[in-house]
């Protein structure tokens, strides 16, 4: 999310917590705002300050923020630092108390929306915008105490209705004016929502370059800190928290390194076990040379299963020898014996393995067991 649309929590130990709503109202801003409010409630706060510099944005996201603001159960004091335009003015009016910097502007107008599609789609969008306008009218009416007809005529009249702090105070839209840091403002005729917004965004960007840890969105749970053995809590100073985080990072890096080394050693140990068992089995003539590589690959991570397999085996006799012996006894035909003598790989390459399987399932089964260790 770009910096201009990020909601940032500022925790000042001796004052009320503040949420900066600096930027365009969108889904990310809405989510960030809801997270901030939930965090403040979790910490046990009953009151907070909301500072605004926003030219508005998505109506649906603004409605979600307004709902969170009104239903959270905490007292909200609103300070308009730069501009509160369009949907941002609705959020400003949700505050228990509303103050404006003497350099700030408040702007109200009809909601705007676009749509494409069928005639039915366009009508549905128009109905939606009408509904938002009705909701905005209700918010403005509740704040000012004026009937809806006057609200529509003064604030939702098809124009961008700007108010300076003095004008807003005279119109009883706000509860007071405060002195912000003095800054150059253009003539009234040159003012618009974008211009005022950018003036205060630039000012805020300069402040951010000097910001300390108290301005960083940092959630440090005291219980979690205790569990991790950091020795710090939410009330610790910035330097202590930064030091604890660096120490945790160093510990995590060291753990990852040691864990990787142990994993490598375990794998090497398992591989050595498998090799030792297969070497012994080959020596005892329980497996053939060809089986050695096959079984090594099959059981490279499972020495226990390999051990069971080898224990169940007797002394290895090549398939060719077995079949030749069986041929002498009249069990297999000469054709089968000749095919077996070619070996597994040759039969697979020539396609004769299928013929062998048809001619003598028993010979095929013996070759398969010799090759893969399974029947």
Short mmCIF file of C-alpha atoms in Angstrom, two decimals:
data_model
loop_
_atom_site.label_atom_id
_atom_site.label_comp_id
_atom_site.label_asym_id
_atom_site.label_seq_id
_atom_site.Cartn_x
_atom_site.Cartn_y
_atom_site.Cartn_z
CA UNK A 1 0.00 0.00 0.00
CA UNK A 2 1.51 3.40 -0.93
CA UNK A 3 2.58 5.62 1.91
CA UNK A 4 -0.09 8.19 1.04
CA UNK A 5 -2.87 5.74 1.85
CA UNK A 6 -1.44 4.18 4.98
CA UNK A 7 -3.13 4.56 8.34
CA UNK A 8 -0.45 4.91 11.03
CA UNK A 9 -0.86 4.50 14.76
CA UNK A 10 0.98 6.94 16.97
CA UNK A 11 1.30 6.04 20.63
CA UNK A 12 2.29 8.93 22.91
CA UNK A 13 2.53 7.60 26.51
CA UNK A 14 1.32 10.81 28.20
CA UNK A 15 -1.48 11.58 25.73
CA UNK A 16 -4.38 9.91 23.96
CA UNK A 17 -3.50 7.48 21.16
CA UNK A 18 -3.88 8.91 17.68
CA UNK A 19 -4.77 7.44 14.31
CA UNK A 20 -3.64 9.37 11.25
CA UNK A 21 -6.08 9.08 8.37
CA UNK A 22 -3.79 10.62 5.78
CA UNK A 23 -4.61 9.49 2.27
CA UNK A 24 -7.25 8.21 -0.10
CA UNK A 25 -10.02 6.10 1.39
CA UNK A 26 -9.87 2.63 -0.15
CA UNK A 27 -10.14 -1.02 0.90
CA UNK A 28 -6.62 -1.09 2.34
CA UNK A 29 -7.17 2.09 4.33
CA UNK A 30 -10.48 0.68 5.57
CA UNK A 31 -8.84 -2.56 6.72
CA UNK A 32 -5.93 -0.73 8.37
CA UNK A 33 -8.38 1.53 10.22
CA UNK A 34 -10.41 -1.43 11.51
CA UNK A 35 -7.20 -3.12 12.72
CA UNK A 36 -6.11 0.06 14.53
CA UNK A 37 -9.47 0.39 16.29
CA UNK A 38 -9.45 -3.28 17.32
CA UNK A 39 -5.90 -2.88 18.70
CA UNK A 40 -6.85 0.21 20.74
CA UNK A 41 -9.84 -1.64 22.22
CA UNK A 42 -7.65 -4.61 23.08
CA UNK A 43 -5.29 -2.29 24.95
CA UNK A 44 -8.21 -0.98 27.02
CA UNK A 45 -8.42 2.55 25.59
CA UNK A 46 -11.77 4.33 25.83
CA UNK A 47 -10.87 7.44 23.84
CA UNK A 48 -8.66 8.29 20.87
CA UNK A 49 -7.91 11.10 18.43
CA UNK A 50 -8.44 10.79 14.68
CA UNK A 51 -6.40 13.20 12.54
CA UNK A 52 -7.58 13.64 8.95
CA UNK A 53 -6.04 14.79 5.69
CA UNK A 54 -8.04 13.06 2.97
CA UNK A 55 -9.81 14.11 -0.19
CA UNK A 56 -12.21 11.16 0.14
CA UNK A 57 -12.33 7.96 -1.86
CA UNK A 58 -14.47 4.85 -2.18
CA UNK A 59 -17.91 5.32 -0.62
CA UNK A 60 -18.31 1.66 0.40
CA UNK A 61 -14.96 1.66 2.22
CA UNK A 62 -15.83 4.97 3.86
CA UNK A 63 -19.15 3.56 5.05
CA UNK A 64 -17.31 0.59 6.59
CA UNK A 65 -14.93 2.94 8.43
CA UNK A 66 -17.84 5.09 9.63
CA UNK A 67 -19.60 1.99 10.97
CA UNK A 68 -16.47 0.87 12.85
CA UNK A 69 -15.98 4.38 14.18
CA UNK A 70 -19.54 4.70 15.47
CA UNK A 71 -19.89 1.19 16.89
CA UNK A 72 -16.50 0.66 18.58
CA UNK A 73 -17.66 2.06 21.93
CA UNK A 74 -14.73 4.51 22.20
CA UNK A 75 -14.92 8.30 22.21
CA UNK A 76 -13.43 9.75 19.02
CA UNK A 77 -12.10 13.31 18.81
CA UNK A 78 -11.51 14.41 15.22
CA UNK A 79 -8.86 16.90 14.09
CA UNK A 80 -8.85 18.06 10.47
CA UNK A 81 -5.19 18.82 9.81
CA UNK A 82 -5.44 19.44 6.06
CA UNK A 83 -8.62 18.64 4.18
CA UNK A 84 -11.63 16.47 4.95
CA UNK A 85 -13.41 16.22 1.62
CA UNK A 86 -16.26 14.11 0.33
CA UNK A 87 -16.35 10.76 2.21
CA UNK A 88 -13.67 12.00 4.62
CA UNK A 89 -16.11 14.69 5.80
CA UNK A 90 -18.54 11.93 6.79
CA UNK A 91 -15.83 10.35 8.96
CA UNK A 92 -15.05 13.77 10.44
CA UNK A 93 -18.69 14.25 11.44
CA UNK A 94 -18.71 10.88 13.23
CA UNK A 95 -16.48 12.31 15.97
CA UNK A 96 -17.79 13.27 19.39
CA UNK A 97 -15.80 16.50 19.02
CA UNK A 98 -14.60 18.01 15.75
CA UNK A 99 -11.80 20.55 15.42
CA UNK A 100 -10.12 22.16 12.41
CA UNK A 101 -6.68 23.62 11.93
CA UNK A 102 -6.98 27.27 10.99
CA UNK A 103 -5.33 26.29 7.69
CA UNK A 104 -7.61 23.32 6.98
CA UNK A 105 -10.62 22.95 4.71
CA UNK A 106 -13.85 20.97 4.95
CA UNK A 107 -15.63 20.02 1.72
CA UNK A 108 -18.99 18.37 1.15
CA UNK A 109 -20.69 17.38 -2.10
CA UNK A 110 -22.95 14.78 -3.63
CA UNK A 111 -21.50 11.27 -3.88
CA UNK A 112 -20.04 10.43 -7.28
CA UNK A 113 -19.99 7.03 -8.96
CA UNK A 114 -19.46 5.51 -12.37
CA UNK A 115 -20.78 2.36 -14.00
CA UNK A 116 -20.93 0.43 -17.27
CA UNK A 117 -23.14 -2.39 -18.42
CA UNK A 118 -26.79 -2.85 -19.26
CA UNK A 119 -29.53 -0.34 -18.57
CA UNK A 120 -30.45 -2.41 -15.53
CA UNK A 121 -26.85 -2.22 -14.29
CA UNK A 122 -26.83 1.56 -14.67
CA UNK A 123 -30.14 1.92 -12.84
CA UNK A 124 -28.85 -0.27 -10.00
CA UNK A 125 -25.73 1.90 -9.73
CA UNK A 126 -27.86 5.05 -9.70
CA UNK A 127 -30.00 3.58 -6.91
CA UNK A 128 -26.83 2.75 -4.98
CA UNK A 129 -25.48 6.32 -5.30
CA UNK A 130 -28.89 7.70 -4.27
CA UNK A 131 -28.77 5.50 -1.18
CA UNK A 132 -25.28 6.75 -0.28
CA UNK A 133 -26.46 10.35 -0.71
CA UNK A 134 -29.36 9.67 1.64
CA UNK A 135 -26.97 8.20 4.22
CA UNK A 136 -24.61 11.20 3.92
CA UNK A 137 -27.56 13.55 4.33
CA UNK A 138 -28.53 11.72 7.53
CA UNK A 139 -24.97 12.03 8.92
CA UNK A 140 -24.78 15.75 8.13
CA UNK A 141 -28.25 16.32 9.55
CA UNK A 142 -27.40 14.51 12.79
CA UNK A 143 -24.23 16.57 13.20
CA UNK A 144 -25.71 19.98 12.39
CA UNK A 145 -29.23 19.48 13.71
CA UNK A 146 -30.56 20.80 10.41
CA UNK A 147 -33.50 19.20 8.58
CA UNK A 148 -32.72 17.17 5.48
CA UNK A 149 -34.05 19.87 3.14
CA UNK A 150 -31.51 22.39 4.43
CA UNK A 151 -28.71 19.82 4.38
CA UNK A 152 -29.45 19.01 0.73
CA UNK A 153 -29.55 22.70 -0.17
CA UNK A 154 -26.34 23.65 1.66
CA UNK A 155 -24.08 20.61 1.42
CA UNK A 156 -25.45 18.23 -1.26
CA UNK A 157 -26.45 20.77 -3.90
CA UNK A 158 -24.38 19.56 -6.85
CA UNK A 159 -21.37 21.76 -6.03
CA UNK A 160 -18.12 21.31 -4.10
CA UNK A 161 -18.92 23.20 -0.90
CA UNK A 162 -15.69 24.33 0.80
CA UNK A 163 -15.49 25.73 4.32
CA UNK A 164 -12.54 27.36 6.00
CA UNK A 165 -12.14 26.77 9.72
CA UNK A 166 -13.71 30.15 10.46
CA UNK A 167 -16.64 29.50 8.12
CA UNK A 168 -17.18 26.03 9.58
CA UNK A 169 -17.14 27.49 13.09
CA UNK A 170 -19.66 30.18 12.13
CA UNK A 171 -21.88 27.51 10.56
CA UNK A 172 -21.60 25.44 13.77
CA UNK A 173 -20.16 22.52 11.86
CA UNK A 174 -17.17 22.16 14.21
CA UNK A 175 -16.44 22.57 17.91
CA UNK A 176 -13.27 24.61 17.67
CA UNK A 177 -10.23 25.82 15.75
CA UNK A 178 -6.62 25.04 16.65
CA UNK A 179 -3.34 26.53 15.50
CA UNK A 180 -1.35 24.12 13.41
CA UNK A 181 2.23 24.78 12.42
CA UNK A 182 2.16 27.88 10.23
CA UNK A 183 2.44 27.19 6.52
CA UNK A 184 1.98 29.12 3.30
CA UNK A 185 -1.48 28.78 1.79
CA UNK A 186 -2.57 29.85 -1.71
CA UNK A 187 -5.33 32.39 -2.25
CA UNK A 188 -8.87 31.11 -1.63
CA UNK A 189 -9.63 31.26 -5.34
CA UNK A 190 -6.88 28.72 -6.03
CA UNK A 191 -7.91 26.20 -3.39
CA UNK A 192 -9.37 22.81 -4.20
CA UNK A 193 -9.42 19.46 -2.41
CA UNK A 194 -6.40 18.12 -4.30
CA UNK A 195 -4.32 21.23 -3.68
CA UNK A 196 -4.92 21.37 0.06
CA UNK A 197 -4.50 17.62 0.36
CA UNK A 198 -1.08 17.70 -1.33
CA UNK A 199 0.11 20.61 0.82
CA UNK A 200 -0.47 18.61 3.97
CA UNK A 201 0.73 15.32 2.46
CA UNK A 202 4.06 16.99 1.60
CA UNK A 203 4.27 18.36 5.12
CA UNK A 204 3.54 14.92 6.56
CA UNK A 205 6.21 13.31 4.33
CA UNK A 206 8.83 15.67 5.73
CA UNK A 207 7.73 14.85 9.27
CA UNK A 208 8.02 11.12 8.53
CA UNK A 209 11.71 11.48 7.71
CA UNK A 210 12.30 12.59 11.31
CA UNK A 211 9.81 10.24 12.91
CA UNK A 212 10.95 8.13 15.90
CA UNK A 213 9.81 4.73 17.13
CA UNK A 214 6.73 6.25 18.80
CA UNK A 215 5.30 6.88 15.30
CA UNK A 216 5.96 3.41 13.94
CA UNK A 217 3.04 0.99 13.82
CA UNK A 218 4.50 -1.45 16.32
CA UNK A 219 2.39 -3.90 18.30
CA UNK A 220 4.43 -5.42 21.08
CA UNK A 221 2.41 -7.73 23.28
CA UNK A 222 3.78 -7.84 26.83
CA UNK A 223 2.91 -11.51 27.35
CA UNK A 224 4.52 -12.44 24.03
CA UNK A 225 7.62 -10.48 24.98
CA UNK A 226 7.84 -12.39 28.25
CA UNK A 227 7.41 -15.74 26.47
CA UNK A 228 10.22 -14.92 24.08
CA UNK A 229 12.48 -13.85 26.91
CA UNK A 230 13.08 -10.38 25.51
CA UNK A 231 12.87 -8.58 28.84
CA UNK A 232 10.75 -5.78 27.34
CA UNK A 233 7.05 -4.92 27.31
CA UNK A 234 4.70 -2.48 25.60
CA UNK A 235 5.79 0.22 28.05
CA UNK A 236 9.51 -0.14 27.28
CA UNK A 237 11.28 2.68 25.46
CA UNK A 238 12.07 2.59 21.73
CA UNK A 239 15.75 1.70 22.15
CA UNK A 240 14.94 -1.30 24.37
CA UNK A 241 12.32 -2.63 21.95
CA UNK A 242 14.63 -2.21 18.95
CA UNK A 243 17.42 -3.97 20.82
CA UNK A 244 15.12 -6.84 21.79
CA UNK A 245 13.93 -7.28 18.20
CA UNK A 246 17.53 -7.35 16.93
CA UNK A 247 18.43 -9.94 19.58
CA UNK A 248 15.44 -12.09 18.59
CA UNK A 249 16.48 -11.88 14.96
CA UNK A 250 20.02 -12.96 15.81
CA UNK A 251 18.69 -15.90 17.85
CA UNK A 252 16.34 -16.94 15.05
CA UNK A 253 19.15 -16.79 12.48
CA UNK A 254 21.42 -18.88 14.70
CA UNK A 255 18.64 -21.42 15.28
CA UNK A 256 18.00 -21.73 11.52
CA UNK A 257 21.70 -22.35 10.89
CA UNK A 258 22.03 -24.99 13.62
CA UNK A 259 18.75 -26.62 12.56
CA UNK A 260 19.97 -26.90 8.95
CA UNK A 261 23.27 -28.42 10.09
CA UNK A 262 21.47 -30.99 12.27
CA UNK A 263 19.16 -31.90 9.39
CA UNK A 264 22.17 -32.49 7.13
CA UNK A 265 23.88 -34.64 9.77
CA UNK A 266 20.73 -36.72 10.31
CA UNK A 267 20.39 -37.31 6.56
CA UNK A 268 24.04 -38.34 6.29
CA UNK A 269 23.59 -40.73 9.23
CA UNK A 270 20.53 -42.35 7.63
CA UNK A 271 22.35 -42.66 4.29
CA UNK A 272 25.30 -44.31 6.02
CA UNK A 273 22.95 -46.79 7.75
CA UNK A 274 21.34 -47.74 4.42
CA UNK A 275 24.71 -48.16 2.68
CA UNK A 276 26.05 -50.29 5.54
CA UNK A 277 23.00 -52.61 5.48
CA UNK A 278 23.07 -53.00 1.70
CA UNK A 279 26.81 -53.65 1.67
CA UNK A 280 26.38 -56.35 4.30
CA UNK A 281 23.39 -57.85 2.43
CA UNK A 282 25.37 -57.98 -0.82
CA UNK A 283 28.25 -59.63 1.02
CA UNK A 284 25.84 -62.21 2.44
CA UNK A 285 24.42 -62.73 -1.07
CA UNK A 286 20.95 -61.57 -0.04
CA UNK A 287 20.82 -59.03 -2.87
CA UNK A 288 22.32 -58.74 -6.34
CA UNK A 289 24.59 -55.97 -7.61
CA UNK A 290 21.70 -54.57 -9.66
CA UNK A 291 19.42 -54.55 -6.61
CA UNK A 292 21.95 -52.60 -4.56
CA UNK A 293 21.36 -49.29 -6.40
CA UNK A 294 17.61 -49.80 -6.67
CA UNK A 295 17.18 -50.50 -2.95
CA UNK A 296 19.55 -47.66 -2.02
CA UNK A 297 17.29 -45.21 -3.85
CA UNK A 298 14.05 -46.77 -2.60
CA UNK A 299 15.01 -46.84 1.07
CA UNK A 300 17.42 -43.87 1.32
CA UNK A 301 15.22 -42.25 3.99
CA UNK A 302 13.76 -45.39 5.57
CA UNK A 303 16.46 -47.67 7.01
CA UNK A 304 13.98 -49.41 9.34
CA UNK A 305 11.88 -50.69 6.43
CA UNK A 306 15.02 -51.81 4.59
CA UNK A 307 16.18 -53.73 7.65
CA UNK A 308 12.86 -55.62 7.81
CA UNK A 309 13.06 -56.45 4.11
CA UNK A 310 16.60 -57.79 4.33
CA UNK A 311 15.88 -59.86 7.44
CA UNK A 312 13.06 -61.62 5.60
CA UNK A 313 15.34 -62.55 2.71
CA UNK A 314 17.38 -65.68 2.27
CA UNK A 315 20.57 -66.07 0.26
CA UNK A 316 20.22 -64.44 -3.16
CA UNK A 317 20.11 -66.67 -6.24
CA UNK A 318 19.98 -64.95 -9.61
CA UNK A 319 16.75 -65.23 -11.52
CA UNK A 320 18.59 -66.74 -14.46
CA UNK A 321 20.02 -69.47 -12.23
CA UNK A 322 16.61 -70.13 -10.67
CA UNK A 323 14.90 -70.38 -14.03
CA UNK A 324 17.62 -72.52 -15.57
CA UNK A 325 17.24 -74.88 -12.62
CA UNK A 326 13.49 -74.82 -13.07
CA UNK A 327 13.97 -75.50 -16.79
CA UNK A 328 16.03 -78.57 -15.97
CA UNK A 329 13.17 -79.70 -13.81
CA UNK A 330 10.75 -79.08 -16.67
CA UNK A 331 9.01 -76.10 -15.05
CA UNK A 332 9.93 -73.45 -17.69
CA UNK A 333 10.31 -73.77 -21.43
CA UNK A 334 13.58 -73.07 -23.24
CA UNK A 335 12.01 -69.95 -24.76
CA UNK A 336 11.32 -68.52 -21.29
CA UNK A 337 14.81 -69.40 -20.11
CA UNK A 338 16.35 -67.65 -23.13
CA UNK A 339 14.27 -64.53 -22.57
CA UNK A 340 15.20 -64.35 -18.88
CA UNK A 341 18.84 -64.65 -19.83
CA UNK A 342 18.65 -61.33 -21.72
CA UNK A 343 18.03 -59.42 -18.49
CA UNK A 344 15.34 -57.00 -17.30
CA UNK A 345 16.58 -53.86 -19.09
CA UNK A 346 16.96 -55.57 -22.46
CA UNK A 347 13.47 -57.07 -22.27
CA UNK A 348 11.98 -53.69 -21.37
CA UNK A 349 13.77 -51.97 -24.26
CA UNK A 350 12.68 -54.54 -26.86
CA UNK A 351 9.16 -54.86 -25.50
CA UNK A 352 9.63 -58.58 -24.85
CA UNK A 353 8.80 -58.16 -21.16
CA UNK A 354 5.10 -58.20 -22.03
CA UNK A 355 5.62 -61.46 -23.92
CA UNK A 356 7.45 -62.98 -20.96
CA UNK A 357 4.65 -61.96 -18.64
CA UNK A 358 2.16 -63.81 -20.87
CA UNK A 359 4.36 -66.86 -21.40
CA UNK A 360 5.35 -67.27 -17.77
CA UNK A 361 3.86 -65.11 -15.03
CA UNK A 362 6.04 -67.00 -12.54
CA UNK A 363 9.28 -66.10 -14.34
CA UNK A 364 8.11 -62.50 -14.72
CA UNK A 365 7.31 -62.31 -10.99
CA UNK A 366 10.75 -63.64 -10.06
CA UNK A 367 12.48 -61.10 -12.32
CA UNK A 368 10.39 -58.26 -10.89
CA UNK A 369 11.19 -59.29 -7.32
CA UNK A 370 14.88 -59.50 -8.17
CA UNK A 371 14.77 -56.07 -9.78
CA UNK A 372 12.67 -54.12 -7.28
CA UNK A 373 12.61 -56.23 -4.16
CA UNK A 374 8.83 -56.67 -4.34
CA UNK A 375 6.60 -59.36 -5.73
#
